[in-house]
Short mmCIF file of C-alpha atoms in Angstrom, two decimals:
data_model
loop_
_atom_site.label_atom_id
_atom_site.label_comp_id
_atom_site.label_asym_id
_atom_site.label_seq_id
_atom_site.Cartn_x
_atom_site.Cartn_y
_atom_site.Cartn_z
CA UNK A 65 -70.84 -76.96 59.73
CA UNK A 66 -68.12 -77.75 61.79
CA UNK A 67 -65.82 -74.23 60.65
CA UNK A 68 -69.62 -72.47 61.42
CA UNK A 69 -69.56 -73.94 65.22
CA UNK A 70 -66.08 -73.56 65.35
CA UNK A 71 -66.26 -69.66 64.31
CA UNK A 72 -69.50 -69.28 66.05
CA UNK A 73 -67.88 -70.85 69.48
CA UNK A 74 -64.84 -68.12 69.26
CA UNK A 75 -67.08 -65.06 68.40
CA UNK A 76 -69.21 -66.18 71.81
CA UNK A 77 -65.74 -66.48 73.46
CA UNK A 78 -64.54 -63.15 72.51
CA UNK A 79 -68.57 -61.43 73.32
CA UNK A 80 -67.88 -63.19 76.40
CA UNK A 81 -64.59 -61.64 76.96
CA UNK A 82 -66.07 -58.05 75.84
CA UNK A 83 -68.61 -58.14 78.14
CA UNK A 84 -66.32 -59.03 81.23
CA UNK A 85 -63.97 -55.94 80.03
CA UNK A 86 -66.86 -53.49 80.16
CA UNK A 87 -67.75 -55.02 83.52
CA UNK A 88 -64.18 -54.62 84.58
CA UNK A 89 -63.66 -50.85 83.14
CA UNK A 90 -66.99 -49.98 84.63
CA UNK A 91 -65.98 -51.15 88.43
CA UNK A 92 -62.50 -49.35 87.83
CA UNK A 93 -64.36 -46.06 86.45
CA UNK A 94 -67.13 -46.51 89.92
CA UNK A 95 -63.77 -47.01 92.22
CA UNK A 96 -62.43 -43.81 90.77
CA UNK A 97 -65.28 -42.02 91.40
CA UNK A 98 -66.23 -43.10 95.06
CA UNK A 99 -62.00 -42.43 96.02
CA UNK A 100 -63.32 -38.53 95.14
CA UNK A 101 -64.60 -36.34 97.84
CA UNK A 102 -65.51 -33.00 96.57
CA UNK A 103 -64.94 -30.11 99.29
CA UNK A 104 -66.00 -26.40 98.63
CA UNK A 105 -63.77 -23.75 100.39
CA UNK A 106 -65.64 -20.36 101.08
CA UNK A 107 -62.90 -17.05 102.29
CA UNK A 108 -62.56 -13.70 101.57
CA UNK A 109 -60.75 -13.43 98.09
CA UNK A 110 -61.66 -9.86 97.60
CA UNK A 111 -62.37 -6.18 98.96
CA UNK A 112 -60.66 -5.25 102.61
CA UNK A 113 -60.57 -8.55 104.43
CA UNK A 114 -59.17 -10.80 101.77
CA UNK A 115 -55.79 -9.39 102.35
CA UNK A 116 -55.50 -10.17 106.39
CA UNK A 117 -57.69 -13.03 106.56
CA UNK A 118 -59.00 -14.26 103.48
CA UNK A 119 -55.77 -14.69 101.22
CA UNK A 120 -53.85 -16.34 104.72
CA UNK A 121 -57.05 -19.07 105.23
CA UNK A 122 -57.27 -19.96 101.19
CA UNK A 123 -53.51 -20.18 101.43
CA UNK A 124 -53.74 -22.94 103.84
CA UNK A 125 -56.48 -24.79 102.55
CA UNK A 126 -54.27 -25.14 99.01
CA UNK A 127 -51.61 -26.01 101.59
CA UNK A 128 -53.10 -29.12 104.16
CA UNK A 129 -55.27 -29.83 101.24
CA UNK A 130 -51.90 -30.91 99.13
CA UNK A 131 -50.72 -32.69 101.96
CA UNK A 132 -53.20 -34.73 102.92
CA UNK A 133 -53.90 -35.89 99.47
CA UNK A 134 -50.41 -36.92 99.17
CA UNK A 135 -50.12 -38.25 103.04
CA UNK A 136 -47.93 -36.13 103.76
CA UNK A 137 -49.09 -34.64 107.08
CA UNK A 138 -47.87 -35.64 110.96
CA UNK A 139 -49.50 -38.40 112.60
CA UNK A 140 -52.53 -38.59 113.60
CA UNK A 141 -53.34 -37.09 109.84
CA UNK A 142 -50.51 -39.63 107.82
CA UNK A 143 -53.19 -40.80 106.29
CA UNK A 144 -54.02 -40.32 102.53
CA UNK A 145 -56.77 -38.06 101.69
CA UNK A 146 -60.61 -38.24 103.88
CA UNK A 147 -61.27 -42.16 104.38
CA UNK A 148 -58.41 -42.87 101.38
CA UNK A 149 -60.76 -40.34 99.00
CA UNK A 150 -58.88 -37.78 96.97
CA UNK A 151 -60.18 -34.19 98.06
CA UNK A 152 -60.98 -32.06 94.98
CA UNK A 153 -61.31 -28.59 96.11
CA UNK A 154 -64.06 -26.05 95.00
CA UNK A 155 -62.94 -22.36 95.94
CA UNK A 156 -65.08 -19.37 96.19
CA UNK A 157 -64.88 -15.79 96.77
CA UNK A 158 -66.72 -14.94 99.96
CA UNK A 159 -67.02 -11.18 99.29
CA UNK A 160 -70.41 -9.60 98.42
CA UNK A 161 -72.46 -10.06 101.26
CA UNK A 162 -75.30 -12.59 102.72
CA UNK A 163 -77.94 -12.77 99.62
CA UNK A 164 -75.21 -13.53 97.02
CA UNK A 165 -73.57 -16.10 99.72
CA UNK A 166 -76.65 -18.30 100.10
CA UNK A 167 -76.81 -18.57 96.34
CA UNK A 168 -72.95 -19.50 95.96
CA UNK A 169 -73.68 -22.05 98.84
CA UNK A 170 -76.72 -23.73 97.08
CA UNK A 171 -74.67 -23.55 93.63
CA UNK A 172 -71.63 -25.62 95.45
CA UNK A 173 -74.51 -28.06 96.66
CA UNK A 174 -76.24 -28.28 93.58
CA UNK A 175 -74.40 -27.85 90.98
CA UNK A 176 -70.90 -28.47 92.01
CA UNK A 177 -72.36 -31.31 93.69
CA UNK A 178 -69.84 -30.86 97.00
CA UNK A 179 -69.97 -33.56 99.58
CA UNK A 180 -68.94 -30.56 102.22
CA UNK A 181 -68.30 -26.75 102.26
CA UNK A 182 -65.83 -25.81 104.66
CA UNK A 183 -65.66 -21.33 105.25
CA UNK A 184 -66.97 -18.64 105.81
CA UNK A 185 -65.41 -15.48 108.45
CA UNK A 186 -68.50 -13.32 108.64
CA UNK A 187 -70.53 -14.07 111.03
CA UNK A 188 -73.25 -12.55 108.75
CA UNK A 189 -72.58 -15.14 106.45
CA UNK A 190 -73.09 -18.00 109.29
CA UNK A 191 -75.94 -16.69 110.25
CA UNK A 192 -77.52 -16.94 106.47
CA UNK A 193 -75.61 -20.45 105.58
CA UNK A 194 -76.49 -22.23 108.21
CA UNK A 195 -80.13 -22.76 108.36
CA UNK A 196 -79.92 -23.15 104.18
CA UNK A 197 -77.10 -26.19 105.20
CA UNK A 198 -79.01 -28.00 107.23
CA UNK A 199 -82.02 -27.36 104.92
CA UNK A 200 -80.09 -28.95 101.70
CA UNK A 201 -78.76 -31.72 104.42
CA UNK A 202 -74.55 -30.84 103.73
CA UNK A 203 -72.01 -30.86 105.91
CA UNK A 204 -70.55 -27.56 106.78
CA UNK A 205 -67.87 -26.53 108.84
CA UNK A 206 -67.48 -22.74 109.72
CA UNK A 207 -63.70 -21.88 110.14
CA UNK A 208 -63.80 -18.60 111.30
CA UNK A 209 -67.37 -16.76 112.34
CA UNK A 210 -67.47 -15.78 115.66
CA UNK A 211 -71.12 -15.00 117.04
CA UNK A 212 -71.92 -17.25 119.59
CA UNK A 213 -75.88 -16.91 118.60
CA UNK A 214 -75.26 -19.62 115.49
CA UNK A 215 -75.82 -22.58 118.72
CA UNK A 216 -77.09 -20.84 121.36
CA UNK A 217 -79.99 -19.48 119.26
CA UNK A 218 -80.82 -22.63 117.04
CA UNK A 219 -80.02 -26.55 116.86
CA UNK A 220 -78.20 -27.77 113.42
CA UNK A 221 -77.60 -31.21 112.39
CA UNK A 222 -74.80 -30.86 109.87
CA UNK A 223 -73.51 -27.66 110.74
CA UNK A 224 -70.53 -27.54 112.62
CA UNK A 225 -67.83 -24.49 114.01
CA UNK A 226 -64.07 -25.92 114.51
CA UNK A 227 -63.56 -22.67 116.17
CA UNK A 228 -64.72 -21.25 119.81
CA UNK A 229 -66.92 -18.31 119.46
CA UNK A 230 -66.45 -14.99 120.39
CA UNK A 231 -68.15 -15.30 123.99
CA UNK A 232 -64.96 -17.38 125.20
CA UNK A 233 -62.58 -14.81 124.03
CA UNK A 234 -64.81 -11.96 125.20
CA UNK A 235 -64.61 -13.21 128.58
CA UNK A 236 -60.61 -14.11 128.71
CA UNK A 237 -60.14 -10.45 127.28
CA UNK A 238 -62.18 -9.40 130.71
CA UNK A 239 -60.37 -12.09 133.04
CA UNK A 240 -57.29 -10.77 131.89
CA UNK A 241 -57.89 -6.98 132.72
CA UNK A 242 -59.01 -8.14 135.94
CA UNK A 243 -55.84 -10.17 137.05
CA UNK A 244 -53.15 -7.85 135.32
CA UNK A 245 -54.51 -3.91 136.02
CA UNK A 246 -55.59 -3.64 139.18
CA UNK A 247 -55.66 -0.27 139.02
CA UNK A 248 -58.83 -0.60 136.48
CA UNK A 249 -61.34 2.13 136.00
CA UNK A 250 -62.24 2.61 132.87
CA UNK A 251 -62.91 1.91 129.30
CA UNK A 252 -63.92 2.86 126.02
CA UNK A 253 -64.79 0.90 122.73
CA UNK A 254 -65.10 1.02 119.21
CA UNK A 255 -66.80 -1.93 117.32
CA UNK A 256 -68.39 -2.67 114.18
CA UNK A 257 -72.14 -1.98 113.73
CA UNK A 258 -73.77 -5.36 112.98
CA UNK A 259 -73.37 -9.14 114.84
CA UNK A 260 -70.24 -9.67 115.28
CA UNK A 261 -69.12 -6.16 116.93
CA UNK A 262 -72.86 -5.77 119.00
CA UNK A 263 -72.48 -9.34 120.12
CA UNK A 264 -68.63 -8.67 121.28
CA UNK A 265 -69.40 -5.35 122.54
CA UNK A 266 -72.18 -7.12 125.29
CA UNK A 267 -70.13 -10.11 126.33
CA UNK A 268 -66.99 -8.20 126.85
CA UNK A 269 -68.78 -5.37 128.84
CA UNK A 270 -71.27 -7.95 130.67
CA UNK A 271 -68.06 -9.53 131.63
CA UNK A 272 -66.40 -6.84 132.63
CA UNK A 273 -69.16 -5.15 134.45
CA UNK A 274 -69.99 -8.72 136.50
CA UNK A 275 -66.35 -9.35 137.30
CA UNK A 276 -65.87 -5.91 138.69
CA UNK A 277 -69.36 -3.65 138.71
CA UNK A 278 -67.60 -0.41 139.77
CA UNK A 279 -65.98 -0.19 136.15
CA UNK A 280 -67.09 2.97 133.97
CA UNK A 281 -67.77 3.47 130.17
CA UNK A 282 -66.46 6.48 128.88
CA UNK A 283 -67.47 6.56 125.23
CA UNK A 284 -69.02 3.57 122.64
CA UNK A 285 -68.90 3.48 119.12
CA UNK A 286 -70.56 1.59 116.96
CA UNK A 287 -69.32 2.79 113.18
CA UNK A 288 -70.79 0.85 109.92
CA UNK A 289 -69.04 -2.07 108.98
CA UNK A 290 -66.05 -1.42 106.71
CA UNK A 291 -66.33 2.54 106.82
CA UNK A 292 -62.67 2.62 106.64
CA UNK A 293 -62.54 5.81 108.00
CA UNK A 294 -62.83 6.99 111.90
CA UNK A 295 -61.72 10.52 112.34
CA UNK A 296 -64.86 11.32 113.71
CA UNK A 297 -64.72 8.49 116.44
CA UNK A 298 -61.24 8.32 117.14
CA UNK A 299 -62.13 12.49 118.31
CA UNK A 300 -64.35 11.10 120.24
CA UNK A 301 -62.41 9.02 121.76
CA UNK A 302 -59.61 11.56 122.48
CA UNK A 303 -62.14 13.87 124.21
CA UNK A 304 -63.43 11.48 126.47
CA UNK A 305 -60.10 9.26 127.50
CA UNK A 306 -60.31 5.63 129.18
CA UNK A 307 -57.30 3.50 130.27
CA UNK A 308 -57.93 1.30 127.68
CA UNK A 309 -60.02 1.08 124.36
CA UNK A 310 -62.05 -2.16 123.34
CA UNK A 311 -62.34 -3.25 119.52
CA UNK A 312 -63.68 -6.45 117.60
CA UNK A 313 -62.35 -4.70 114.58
CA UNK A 314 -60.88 -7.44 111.76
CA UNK A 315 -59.40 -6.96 108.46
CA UNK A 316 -58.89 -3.56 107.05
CA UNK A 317 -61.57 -1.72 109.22
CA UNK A 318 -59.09 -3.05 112.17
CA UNK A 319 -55.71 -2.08 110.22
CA UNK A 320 -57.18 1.56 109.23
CA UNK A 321 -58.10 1.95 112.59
CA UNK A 322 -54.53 1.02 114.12
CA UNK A 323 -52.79 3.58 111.18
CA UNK A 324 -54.82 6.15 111.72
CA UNK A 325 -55.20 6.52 115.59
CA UNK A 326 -51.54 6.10 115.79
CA UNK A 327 -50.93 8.83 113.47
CA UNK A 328 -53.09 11.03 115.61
CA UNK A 329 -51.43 9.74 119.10
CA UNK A 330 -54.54 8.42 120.40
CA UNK A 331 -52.60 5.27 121.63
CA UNK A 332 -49.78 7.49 123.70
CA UNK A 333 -52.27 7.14 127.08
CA UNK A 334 -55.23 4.77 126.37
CA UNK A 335 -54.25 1.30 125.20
CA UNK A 336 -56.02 -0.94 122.99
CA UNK A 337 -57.74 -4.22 123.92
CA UNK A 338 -57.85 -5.66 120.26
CA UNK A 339 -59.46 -9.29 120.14
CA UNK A 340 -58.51 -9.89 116.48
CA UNK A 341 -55.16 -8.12 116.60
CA UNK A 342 -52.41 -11.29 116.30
CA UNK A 343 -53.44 -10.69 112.16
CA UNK A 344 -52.28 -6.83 112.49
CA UNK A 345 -49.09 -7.38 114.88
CA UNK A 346 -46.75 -7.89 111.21
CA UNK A 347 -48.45 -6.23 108.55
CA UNK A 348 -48.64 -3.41 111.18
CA UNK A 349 -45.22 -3.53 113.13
CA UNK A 350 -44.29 -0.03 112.95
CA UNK A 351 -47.57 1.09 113.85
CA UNK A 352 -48.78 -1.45 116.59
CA UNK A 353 -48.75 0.60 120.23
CA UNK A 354 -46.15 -1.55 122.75
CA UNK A 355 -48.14 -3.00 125.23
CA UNK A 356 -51.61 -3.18 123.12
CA UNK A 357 -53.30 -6.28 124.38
CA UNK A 358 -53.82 -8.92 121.53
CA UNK A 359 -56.61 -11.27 121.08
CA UNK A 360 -55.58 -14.04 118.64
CA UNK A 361 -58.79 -15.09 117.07
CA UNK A 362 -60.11 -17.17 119.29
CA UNK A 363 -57.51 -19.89 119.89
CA UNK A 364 -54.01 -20.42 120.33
CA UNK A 365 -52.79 -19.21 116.81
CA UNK A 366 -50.22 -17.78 115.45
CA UNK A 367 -47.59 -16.30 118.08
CA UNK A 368 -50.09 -18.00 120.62
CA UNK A 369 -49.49 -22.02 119.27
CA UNK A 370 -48.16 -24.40 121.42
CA UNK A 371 -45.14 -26.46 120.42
CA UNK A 372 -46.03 -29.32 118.63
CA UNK A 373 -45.54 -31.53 116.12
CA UNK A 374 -48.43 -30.37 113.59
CA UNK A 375 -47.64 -27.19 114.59
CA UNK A 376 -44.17 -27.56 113.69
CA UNK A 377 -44.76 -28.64 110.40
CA UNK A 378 -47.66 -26.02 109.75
CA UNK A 379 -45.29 -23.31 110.49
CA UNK A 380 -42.26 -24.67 108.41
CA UNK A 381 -44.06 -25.39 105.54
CA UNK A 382 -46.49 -22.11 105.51
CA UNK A 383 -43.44 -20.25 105.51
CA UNK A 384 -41.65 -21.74 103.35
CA UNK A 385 -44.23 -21.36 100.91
CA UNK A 386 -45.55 -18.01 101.24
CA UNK A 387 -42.34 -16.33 103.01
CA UNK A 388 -44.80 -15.49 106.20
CA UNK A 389 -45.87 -16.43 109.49
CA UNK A 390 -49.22 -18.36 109.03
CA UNK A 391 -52.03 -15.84 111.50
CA UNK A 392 -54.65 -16.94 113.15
CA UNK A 393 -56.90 -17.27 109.84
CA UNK A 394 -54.79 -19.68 108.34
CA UNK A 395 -54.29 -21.31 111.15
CA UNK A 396 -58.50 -21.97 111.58
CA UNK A 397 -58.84 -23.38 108.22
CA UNK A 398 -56.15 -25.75 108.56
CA UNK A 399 -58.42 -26.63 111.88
CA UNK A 400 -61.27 -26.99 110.00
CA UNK A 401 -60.23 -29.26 107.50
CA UNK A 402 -58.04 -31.42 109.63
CA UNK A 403 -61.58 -31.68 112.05
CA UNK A 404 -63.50 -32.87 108.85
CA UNK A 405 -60.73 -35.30 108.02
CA UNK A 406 -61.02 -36.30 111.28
CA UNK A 407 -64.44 -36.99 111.26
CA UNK A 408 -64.48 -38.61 107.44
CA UNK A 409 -61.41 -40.67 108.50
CA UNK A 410 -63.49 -42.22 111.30
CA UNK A 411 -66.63 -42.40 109.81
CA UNK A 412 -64.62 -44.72 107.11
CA UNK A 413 -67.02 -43.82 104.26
CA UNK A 414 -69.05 -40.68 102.25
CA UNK A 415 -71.83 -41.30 104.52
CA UNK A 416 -72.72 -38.03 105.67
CA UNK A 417 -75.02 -39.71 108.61
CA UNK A 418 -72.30 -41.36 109.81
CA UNK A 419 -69.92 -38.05 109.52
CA UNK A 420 -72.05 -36.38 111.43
CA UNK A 421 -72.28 -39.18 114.20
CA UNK A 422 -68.24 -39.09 113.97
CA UNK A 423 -67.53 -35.55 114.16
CA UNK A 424 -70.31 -34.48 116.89
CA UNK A 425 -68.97 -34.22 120.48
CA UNK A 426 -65.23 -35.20 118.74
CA UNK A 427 -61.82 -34.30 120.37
CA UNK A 428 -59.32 -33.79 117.53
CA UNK A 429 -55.73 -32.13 117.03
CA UNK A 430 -55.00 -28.93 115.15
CA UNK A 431 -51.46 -27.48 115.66
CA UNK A 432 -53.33 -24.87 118.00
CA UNK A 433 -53.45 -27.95 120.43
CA UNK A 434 -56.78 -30.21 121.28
CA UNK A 435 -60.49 -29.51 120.32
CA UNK A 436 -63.31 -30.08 122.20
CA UNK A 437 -66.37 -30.37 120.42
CA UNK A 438 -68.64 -29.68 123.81
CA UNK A 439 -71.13 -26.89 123.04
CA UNK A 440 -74.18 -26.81 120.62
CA UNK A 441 -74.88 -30.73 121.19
CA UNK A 442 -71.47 -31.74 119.92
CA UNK A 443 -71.13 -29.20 116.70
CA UNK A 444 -69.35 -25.93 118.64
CA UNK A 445 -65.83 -26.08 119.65
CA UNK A 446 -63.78 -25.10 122.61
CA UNK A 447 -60.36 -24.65 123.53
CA UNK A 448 -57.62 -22.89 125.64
CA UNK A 449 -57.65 -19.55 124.73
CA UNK A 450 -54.62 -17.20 125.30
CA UNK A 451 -54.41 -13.31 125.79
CA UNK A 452 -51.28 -11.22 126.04
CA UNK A 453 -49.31 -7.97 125.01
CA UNK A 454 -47.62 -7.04 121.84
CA UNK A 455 -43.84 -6.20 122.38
CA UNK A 456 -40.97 -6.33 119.56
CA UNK A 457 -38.34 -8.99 120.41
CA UNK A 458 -34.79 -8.63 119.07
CA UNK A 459 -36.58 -5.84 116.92
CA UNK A 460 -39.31 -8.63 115.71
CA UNK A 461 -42.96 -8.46 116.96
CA UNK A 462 -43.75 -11.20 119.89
CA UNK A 463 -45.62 -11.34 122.23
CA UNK A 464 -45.09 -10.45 126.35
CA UNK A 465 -47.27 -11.36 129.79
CA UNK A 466 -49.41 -14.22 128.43
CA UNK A 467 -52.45 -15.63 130.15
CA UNK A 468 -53.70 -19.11 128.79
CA UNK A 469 -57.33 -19.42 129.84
CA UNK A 470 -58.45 -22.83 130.70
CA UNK A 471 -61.70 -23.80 128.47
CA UNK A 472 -63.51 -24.45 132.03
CA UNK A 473 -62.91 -20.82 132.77
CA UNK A 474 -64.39 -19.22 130.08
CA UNK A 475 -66.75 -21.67 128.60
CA UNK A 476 -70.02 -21.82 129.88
CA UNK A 477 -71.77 -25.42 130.13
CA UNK A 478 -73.41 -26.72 126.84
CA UNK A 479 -77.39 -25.96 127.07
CA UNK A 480 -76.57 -22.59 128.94
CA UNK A 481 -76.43 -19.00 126.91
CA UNK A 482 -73.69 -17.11 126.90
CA UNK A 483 -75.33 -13.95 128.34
CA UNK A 484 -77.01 -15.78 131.21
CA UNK A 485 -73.69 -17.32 132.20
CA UNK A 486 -72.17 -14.28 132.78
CA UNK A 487 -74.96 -12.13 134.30
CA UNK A 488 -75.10 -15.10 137.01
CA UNK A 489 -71.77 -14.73 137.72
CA UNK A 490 -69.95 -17.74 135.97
CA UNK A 491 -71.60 -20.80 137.71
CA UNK A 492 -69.41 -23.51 138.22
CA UNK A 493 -66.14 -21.68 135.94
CA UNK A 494 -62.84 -23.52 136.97
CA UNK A 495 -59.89 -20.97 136.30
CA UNK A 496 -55.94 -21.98 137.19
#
C-alpha cells in the first residue's frame, strides 16, 4: 500500500507539473500572438502608375516597416514595432480598379484578419474604401488620394488621410502664379477625366479666377484616364496658346504627356504648372522644360523636405537601398505608417477605439516636417506645402524660386468646404 501511495503521490506530482506546463506554453503562445499586429499595404504594383508611384511607396513600406520592427528608426519612432507589437505586413496590388478594390479590402479584413490597411493613390479607390472601412469598423489610413470630397462630403470614424488633399495644393499652385508672374493672363489645362483631375481642375481655376478675376481660359481638356496618348490635345493646345498649361496628370499619363509635348515643342512658349511633377523631374530629366513649375504631391517631399533628422535617415537609407532619391510617394507612405505608429504607440494597446481616440486631431513627425491632423474632425491632415521651378543644378535636377505655403494660407477651417472657401474669398487665410 505504501509503494501504491507512494507511486500514486508522484504520478499526481508530475499531472500537476503537466498541467502547469500547458498553462505556461499556452500564456507564452497568447503573448506571441497579442506582440503581432497585422497591417495590409494597398499601392500600385502593376500597369502605368506602379512604376512612378506604386513601386517607390511599397518600397518604403518594406523599408520603415523593417526598421521599426527592429527599432531602428530616429527618435520619436526608437521604439520597437506599434505599442512593442511586431508588424506583419500584408501587400496588395492596387491595380484593377474600384469593384475589385472593395473586395481585396474586405478579403484583408476578413480573411487576412488585418488590424489596419494602410494605401491606396486613387482617389477612386478612396472614394469606394472608405465608406466599406468604416462599415467593417478597421482602421485605414489613405497615403496618397487626393480629392478633398472623402471629408468634406462624409464623416468617417476609422478612416483617416496622413496626407493634405488636393484643395491645399490647388490653391498654393494659384498663390504662387499670383506672387511670381505678374504679368499673368492666361492659361490652359489638361487633366484627367474622373475625380481627381475634375476636382483639381475647379479648385485650381476657382482659385485662380477669385485671386485675380480678369484671368482667361484658353483651352480645357479633360482626356480619359490613362489614354496614354494626347496628340489630339496637345494640337489643341498649340492652336490656342496660354502662358502656362495646368495638369493633375500622375504616373505614366503625366510622363507620356511630358515626352510627347516636348517632342512636339509645345513647352518652348507655354510652361507647365504640373502639381504631381517632383515624381517626373528624374525619370524625366532630359525631357522636363527648365522653369516648369512643380507640385510635389502635396507636401514637402522629395526635393521639397526640410532638413531633419528622420528625413536624414529616410533619404540615406532609401538610397542606399534602391540607388534612388525616395519621391513624394514614398515619402507619403513612410508618413502614413509612422502616423499609425504614432497613434498605436500612444494608444498603448490593439484597441482600435482607443487608436482612433489617439490618432484623431494628432500632431506627429514625418521627415516632410509636422502633421496636423485639423480637418475632417481630426482624420484629414495638413501641412506646409511648397511650390517651385525645376532647374538642373551642377547638371542634376533641383529645384529653383521656392514658395513654402503656410497651412493657414491655404487650408480652409475644419467644417468649411473647400469650394465655398475660395468662392468667398479665403476668410480668415493667414499667408507670410
Amino acid at each position: 500500500m505504501r509503494i501504491m501511495s507512494f507511486m500514486f503521490k508522484s504520478l499526481s506530482k508530475i499531472a500537476s507539473f503537466f498541467m502547469i506546463f500547458i498553462f505556461l506554453i499556452s500564456l507564452v503562445n497568447s503573448s506571441v500572438k497579442a506582440e503581432v499586429f497585422k497591417l495590409g499595404v494597398v499601392t500600385f504594383l502593376s500597369g502605368a502608375a506602379a512604376g512612378p508611384f506604386g513601386v517607390p511607396a511599397k518600397n518604403a513600406a518594406d523599408l520603415v516597416v523593417d526598421a521599426i520592427n527592429k527599432g531602428k528608426l530616429p527618435a520619436p519612432y526608437n521604439s520597437k514595432g506599434f505599442a512593442g507589437m511586431k508588424i506583419i505586413p500584408v501587400v496588395i496590388d492596387e491595380a484593377g480598379g474600384t469593384t475589385k478594390q472593395v473586395a481585396e479590402f474586405k478579403n484583408l479584413v476578413l480573411r487576412e484578419k488585418v488590424d489596419a490597411v494602410v494605401g491606396y493613390i486613387s482617389s477612386g479607390d478612396c472614394l469606394a474604401i472608405a465608406p466599406v472601412a468604416d462599415e467593417l469598423g478597421t482602421i485605414t489610413v489613405f497615403f496618397d488620394c487626393g480629392t478633398h470630397r472623402i471629408f468634406e462630403e462624409n464623416s468617417y470614424k476609422y478612416v483617416f488621410r496622413t496626407g493634405t488633399h488636393s484643395a491645399i495644393e490647388s490653391i498654393a499652385l494659384a498663390r504662387y502664379l499670383i506672387k511670381t508672374d505678374p504679368n499673368l493672363k492666361y492659361v490652359s489645362a489638361i487633366n484627367q477625366n474622373y475625380s481627381w483631375g475634375i476636382d483639381s481642375w475647379n479648385e485650381f481655376s476657382s482659385a485662380l479666377k477669385t485671386l485675380k478675376p480678369d484671368i482667361e481660359f484658353k483651352a480645357v481638356l479633360f482626356p480619359k484616364l490613362f489614354a496614354g496618348q494626347y496628340g489630339a490635345e496637345i494640337s489643341t493646345l498649340m492652336s490656342k496658346p496660354a502662358q502656362y498649361i495646368h495638369s493633375s496628370f500622375w504616373g505614366g499619363d503625366m510622363e507620356a504627356f511630358i515626352l510627347q509635348a516636348s517632342a512636339r515643342g509645345l513647352f518652348k512658349k507655354q510652361t507647365p504648372i504640373l502639381s504631381c511633377g517632383e515624381t517626373a523631374m528624374f525619370r524625366l530629366k532630359g525631357q522636363m522644360p527648365e522653369g516648369a513649375i512643380l507640385g510635389a504631391g502635396r507636401g514637402r517631399f522629395g526635393v521639397y523636405a526640410p532638413d531633419n533628422e528622420l528625413n536624414r535617415w529616410f533619404r540615406k537609407n532609401f538610397i542606399k537601398k534602391y540607388g534612388i532619391p525616395p519621391t513624394y510617394p514614398a515619402y507619403k507612405m513612410a508618413q502614413a505608417i509612422l502616423g499609425l505608429k504614432y497613434a498605436v504607440d500612444k494608444a498603448g494597446v490593439k484597441d482600435k477605439e482607443k487608436i482612433v481616440k489617439a490618432f484623431e486631431y494628432a500632431e506627429f513627425e514625418a521627415p516632410s516636417g509636422k502633421v496636423y491632423m485639423r480637418l475632417g474632425k481630426g482624420h484629414q491632415a495638413v501641412q506646409e506645402i511648397p511650390v517651385g521651378k525645376f532647374t538642373k543644378k551642377d547638371g542634376k535636377p533641383s529645384v529653383k524660386d521656392v514658395v513654402i505655403f503656410s497651412p493657414e494660407c491655404v487650408s480652409p477651417p475644419d467644417g468649411v468646404k473647400t469650394l465655398d472657401w475660395i468662392n468667398q474669398g479665403f476668410p480668415g487665410a493667414k499667408c507670410n
